[in-house]
Amino acid sequence: MFSWMCVRLCRLSRCTAHSGHLSGRLKITYINTRNLYVSNKCLQKKDRLYLKAIYEQRKVQLKDYDLPANVNRKAIFANNEVQLQEIEVYGFDYDYTLASYTPELHDLIYDLGRDSLVYNSKYPEGLREMKYDPNFAVRGLHYDVRKGLLMKIDSFHHIMLGTVYRGLRSVVDEEVKELYDGTHVPLESMNTFYGTGLMHQLMDLFALPEITLLANVTEYFLRNSIPFDPEYVFHDVRSAVQDIHLSGQLHQEIMSNIGKYLVKGPEVLMLLQRLTEANKKLFLITNSGFPFVDAGMRYIVGPDWQSLFDVVITNARKPKFFNEATRPFRIYDAHTGTQSWDRVHRLDKGKVYQQGNFSLLRQMTGWFGSKVFYFGDHVYSDLADVALRHGWRTGAIIPELENEIDKINATDYKVAVRWGMVLQQMIEYCQDTTALEDTEILKEWLHERDLVRAYAKEIFNPHFGSVFRTHHNPTYFSRRLSRFADLYMSNLTNLLRYSVDHTFYPRRLALPHESQPFASMFT
């Protein structure tokens, strides 16, 4: 039985065929249930004609609708209402929050990790020919440790078909469905709360070189018919990349050529000064060591950067800092590079602290709850615990947001997405026809919708699409972002666009049972 909407659409005024086209101006008239029999009889005779007419009419009608306005790439976006006038304390991570890195950093991480595999783990020398491709992967992908597959998963734990890769090779949809008995990934196979598990999610920007290295190693083994276990390769690559962090090799390389890897500008200093002038307390909590942070902050802010912060905590070991209460604070002596042996009873401005835990931080400062706003780039280790356990307000720094917004603002993208939405609504409302010819038209619409979806995906990334969306659902990454971050932005310094008393309001989004975009075209 045709849907109510399609019955209403069927009565086009004086529709007669002439040379295969409709004569006269198309006009939608409204009917009530008394006309149902007549309308169905009309549809049985001319469904195909009417469906084609509807299709053409929608294209004409869309011309009367303005395209959405452009989004400001430097804006701040709210998942939850935040009143800055209530914030008394601002906290920051260092990497990709206070410090912004150039694209050259990813090449460095990739090269160091690859060379570690070759020299330390005795991987084939030929891997040195596999270069880093900055356009291959996006943040938030999942890697199936046992199957050796890289993929994008949506907020309902479904694999987005067309985004599954073994090495650099796309895995066909039929194979994906066979491997996973469909597209759904069970909860027990997904991440634990902190992003670890058989389906390992690569959450921060440091993960992009690691993703690419995993794919390139797999591809090299496949091309050269070298037998391998994907799980071994995963752990070897993880260890190689982690070792260059833990050994200090990566930090030494950055500090030796800091201008190549760090972005310098006056905005970070301007922001910190604005907050201190507004009598806000500032603190820094980072997993990085003090010498590395000090070198970067001197380059970004200046030699007196510590005077802007009330508390500086390094080697914090987040997320353990936020969910364990066993490690005490220790004072770090920057001159000798050693830690104190005395127990710390208070946190003083001008001193550097290491380790510690959230409970002691709250006890010694009195900072708690929604009066504290913490910013970081890692959704799990920076934001999850402080949002869910401790009630801090949270801000996520997502540098790739600007590139995504640039793509969203493109006219071709806006036109494609809008037409895809209209196509899907037509398919939804007109899907209950039983005539064979009519179902063929619906198949054509479905095919066209799929082409529009593929086009929209490739605008962002030809392999994996947008960081934030699958075809019609948010990504798993986007879901976690909306859960753990009150605000998100491309750069911390976007805060300079707003006053210290600004209130951020979340956008009201239509629920499935509420009015949808372009609903007036069908009702």
mmCIF file of C-alpha atoms in Angstrom, residues 85-248:
data_model
loop_
_atom_site.group_PDB
_atom_site.id
_atom_site.type_symbol
_atom_site.label_atom_id
_atom_site.label_comp_id
_atom_site.label_asym_id
_atom_site.label_seq_id
_atom_site.Cartn_x
_atom_site.Cartn_y
_atom_site.Cartn_z
ATOM 1 C CA GLN A 85 31.367 33.592 33.318
ATOM 2 C CA GLU A 86 31.012 30.663 35.741
ATOM 3 C CA ILE A 87 34.481 29.294 34.944
ATOM 4 C CA GLU A 88 37.112 30.180 37.541
ATOM 5 C CA VAL A 89 39.914 27.816 36.505
ATOM 6 C CA TYR A 90 41.278 26.929 33.061
ATOM 7 C CA GLY A 91 43.433 23.844 32.513
ATOM 8 C CA PHE A 92 45.344 22.716 29.437
ATOM 9 C CA ASP A 93 47.111 19.755 27.940
ATOM 10 C CA TYR A 94 50.321 20.578 26.067
ATOM 11 C CA ASP A 95 50.595 18.545 22.851
ATOM 12 C CA TYR A 96 48.119 19.662 20.172
ATOM 13 C CA THR A 97 46.481 22.001 22.693
ATOM 14 C CA LEU A 98 48.881 24.723 23.816
ATOM 15 C CA ALA A 99 51.356 23.459 21.222
ATOM 16 C CA SER A 100 50.301 23.133 17.580
ATOM 17 C CA TYR A 101 52.502 21.059 15.283
ATOM 18 C CA THR A 102 53.341 21.355 11.609
ATOM 19 C CA PRO A 103 52.599 18.506 9.160
ATOM 20 C CA GLU A 104 56.305 17.626 9.171
ATOM 21 C CA LEU A 105 55.865 16.039 12.603
ATOM 22 C CA HIS A 106 53.861 13.160 11.138
ATOM 23 C CA ASP A 107 56.607 12.425 8.635
ATOM 24 C CA LEU A 108 59.097 12.390 11.492
ATOM 25 C CA ILE A 109 57.029 9.996 13.640
ATOM 26 C CA TYR A 110 56.469 7.695 10.672
ATOM 27 C CA ASP A 111 60.137 7.648 9.665
ATOM 28 C CA LEU A 112 61.369 7.013 13.207
ATOM 29 C CA GLY A 113 58.811 4.255 13.762
ATOM 30 C CA ARG A 114 59.559 2.593 10.430
ATOM 31 C CA ASP A 115 63.309 2.722 11.013
ATOM 32 C CA SER A 116 62.827 1.237 14.482
ATOM 33 C CA LEU A 117 60.984 -1.702 12.926
ATOM 34 C CA VAL A 118 63.797 -2.253 10.434
ATOM 35 C CA TYR A 119 66.762 -1.811 12.770
ATOM 36 C CA ASN A 120 65.424 -3.088 16.090
ATOM 37 C CA SER A 121 62.786 -5.646 15.072
ATOM 38 C CA LYS A 122 64.612 -6.744 11.883
ATOM 39 C CA TYR A 123 61.715 -6.040 9.543
ATOM 40 C CA PRO A 124 62.594 -6.117 5.815
ATOM 41 C CA GLU A 125 64.890 -3.346 4.610
ATOM 42 C CA GLY A 126 62.506 -2.759 1.715
ATOM 43 C CA LEU A 127 60.061 -1.114 4.117
ATOM 44 C CA ARG A 128 62.256 1.974 3.998
ATOM 45 C CA GLU A 129 60.869 2.604 0.518
ATOM 46 C CA MET A 130 57.319 2.882 1.911
ATOM 47 C CA LYS A 131 56.744 6.589 2.560
ATOM 48 C CA TYR A 132 54.222 8.359 4.744
ATOM 49 C CA ASP A 133 51.036 9.373 2.915
ATOM 50 C CA PRO A 134 49.278 12.215 4.769
ATOM 51 C CA ASN A 135 46.138 11.694 2.685
ATOM 52 C CA PHE A 136 45.586 8.025 3.486
ATOM 53 C CA ALA A 137 43.954 7.860 6.911
ATOM 54 C CA VAL A 138 41.805 9.942 9.259
ATOM 55 C CA ARG A 139 41.586 10.073 13.014
ATOM 56 C CA GLY A 140 39.145 7.770 14.833
ATOM 57 C CA LEU A 141 39.542 4.658 12.675
ATOM 58 C CA HIS A 142 39.426 1.192 14.205
ATOM 59 C CA TYR A 143 41.983 -1.513 13.584
ATOM 60 C CA ASP A 144 40.931 -5.136 13.983
ATOM 61 C CA VAL A 145 44.020 -6.500 15.688
ATOM 62 C CA ARG A 146 43.393 -10.142 14.769
ATOM 63 C CA LYS A 147 42.086 -9.719 11.233
ATOM 64 C CA GLY A 148 44.496 -6.937 10.283
ATOM 65 C CA LEU A 149 41.767 -4.684 8.895
ATOM 66 C CA LEU A 150 41.479 -0.918 9.172
ATOM 67 C CA MET A 151 37.964 0.538 9.063
ATOM 68 C CA LYS A 152 35.560 3.273 10.051
ATOM 69 C CA ILE A 153 32.744 2.395 12.446
ATOM 70 C CA ASP A 154 29.630 4.433 13.129
ATOM 71 C CA SER A 155 27.989 5.364 16.415
ATOM 72 C CA PHE A 156 25.821 2.221 16.322
ATOM 73 C CA HIS A 157 28.853 -0.097 16.019
ATOM 74 C CA HIS A 158 28.279 -0.742 12.311
ATOM 75 C CA ILE A 159 31.148 -0.886 9.848
ATOM 76 C CA MET A 160 30.865 1.669 7.067
ATOM 77 C CA LEU A 161 31.149 -0.409 3.916
ATOM 78 C CA GLY A 162 33.705 0.921 1.469
ATOM 79 C CA THR A 163 36.036 1.996 4.290
ATOM 80 C CA VAL A 164 37.632 -1.360 5.143
ATOM 81 C CA TYR A 165 41.291 -1.780 4.151
ATOM 82 C CA ARG A 166 43.797 -4.598 4.327
ATOM 83 C CA GLY A 167 47.060 -2.801 3.864
ATOM 84 C CA LEU A 168 46.371 -0.275 1.109
ATOM 85 C CA ARG A 169 43.752 -2.518 -0.528
ATOM 86 C CA SER A 170 40.045 -1.924 -0.197
ATOM 87 C CA VAL A 171 38.158 -4.995 1.017
ATOM 88 C CA VAL A 172 34.982 -5.684 -0.969
ATOM 89 C CA ASP A 173 31.672 -5.442 0.852
ATOM 90 C CA GLU A 174 30.840 -9.131 0.447
ATOM 91 C CA GLU A 175 34.041 -10.195 2.184
ATOM 92 C CA VAL A 176 33.460 -7.732 5.018
ATOM 93 C CA LYS A 177 29.954 -9.071 5.607
ATOM 94 C CA GLU A 178 31.256 -12.635 5.591
ATOM 95 C CA LEU A 179 34.063 -11.854 8.043
ATOM 96 C CA TYR A 180 31.778 -10.071 10.501
ATOM 97 C CA ASP A 181 28.477 -11.860 9.842
ATOM 98 C CA GLY A 182 27.114 -8.569 8.567
ATOM 99 C CA THR A 183 28.367 -5.126 9.481
ATOM 100 C CA HIS A 184 27.711 -4.980 13.228
ATOM 101 C CA VAL A 185 30.633 -5.175 15.642
ATOM 102 C CA PRO A 186 29.596 -6.581 19.057
ATOM 103 C CA LEU A 187 30.148 -4.456 22.127
ATOM 104 C CA GLU A 188 32.635 -6.912 23.614
ATOM 105 C CA SER A 189 34.820 -6.540 20.510
ATOM 106 C CA MET A 190 34.829 -2.752 20.676
ATOM 107 C CA ASN A 191 36.987 -0.494 22.759
ATOM 108 C CA THR A 192 37.104 -0.485 26.474
ATOM 109 C CA PHE A 193 36.441 2.870 28.098
ATOM 110 C CA TYR A 194 39.995 4.035 27.421
ATOM 111 C CA GLY A 195 40.182 3.009 23.785
ATOM 112 C CA THR A 196 41.895 -0.378 23.966
ATOM 113 C CA GLY A 197 40.640 -3.800 22.934
ATOM 114 C CA LEU A 198 40.536 -6.163 19.984
ATOM 115 C CA MET A 199 39.098 -3.311 17.934
ATOM 116 C CA HIS A 200 41.772 -0.739 18.665
ATOM 117 C CA GLN A 201 40.736 2.832 17.998
ATOM 118 C CA LEU A 202 43.356 5.348 16.924
ATOM 119 C CA MET A 203 42.189 8.483 18.676
ATOM 120 C CA ASP A 204 44.776 11.255 18.587
ATOM 121 C CA LEU A 205 46.741 12.928 15.810
ATOM 122 C CA PHE A 206 49.917 11.108 16.827
ATOM 123 C CA ALA A 207 48.048 7.973 15.691
ATOM 124 C CA LEU A 208 47.905 8.974 12.013
ATOM 125 C CA PRO A 209 51.534 8.015 11.265
ATOM 126 C CA GLU A 210 50.974 4.790 13.204
ATOM 127 C CA ILE A 211 47.892 3.962 11.129
ATOM 128 C CA THR A 212 49.793 4.553 7.910
ATOM 129 C CA LEU A 213 52.771 2.517 9.096
ATOM 130 C CA LEU A 214 50.468 -0.398 9.944
ATOM 131 C CA ALA A 215 48.889 -0.218 6.500
ATOM 132 C CA ASN A 216 52.234 0.044 4.704
ATOM 133 C CA VAL A 217 53.815 -2.876 6.575
ATOM 134 C CA THR A 218 50.774 -5.028 5.806
ATOM 135 C CA GLU A 219 50.842 -3.953 2.166
ATOM 136 C CA TYR A 220 54.551 -4.740 1.860
ATOM 137 C CA PHE A 221 54.052 -8.254 3.230
ATOM 138 C CA LEU A 222 51.106 -8.872 0.896
ATOM 139 C CA ARG A 223 52.966 -7.634 -2.195
ATOM 140 C CA ASN A 224 55.970 -9.787 -1.423
ATOM 141 C CA SER A 225 53.993 -12.874 -0.326
ATOM 142 C CA ILE A 226 55.579 -12.799 3.127
ATOM 143 C CA PRO A 227 53.512 -14.770 5.658
ATOM 144 C CA PHE A 228 52.622 -12.772 8.772
ATOM 145 C CA ASP A 229 50.241 -12.680 11.702
ATOM 146 C CA PRO A 230 48.356 -9.338 11.805
ATOM 147 C CA GLU A 231 48.365 -9.350 15.600
ATOM 148 C CA TYR A 232 52.158 -9.589 15.739
ATOM 149 C CA VAL A 233 52.509 -6.773 13.231
ATOM 150 C CA PHE A 234 50.113 -4.597 15.199
ATOM 151 C CA HIS A 235 52.017 -5.013 18.457
ATOM 152 C CA ASP A 236 55.379 -4.516 16.753
ATOM 153 C CA VAL A 237 54.240 -1.275 15.145
ATOM 154 C CA ARG A 238 52.679 -0.088 18.408
ATOM 155 C CA SER A 239 55.872 -0.828 20.290
ATOM 156 C CA ALA A 240 58.032 0.901 17.697
ATOM 157 C CA VAL A 241 55.965 4.092 17.793
ATOM 158 C CA GLN A 242 55.659 4.058 21.585
ATOM 159 C CA ASP A 243 59.391 3.509 21.987
ATOM 160 C CA ILE A 244 60.291 6.669 20.099
ATOM 161 C CA HIS A 245 58.081 8.561 22.564
ATOM 162 C CA LEU A 246 59.227 6.799 25.744
ATOM 163 C CA SER A 247 62.916 6.820 24.845
ATOM 164 C CA GLY A 248 62.865 10.568 24.311
#
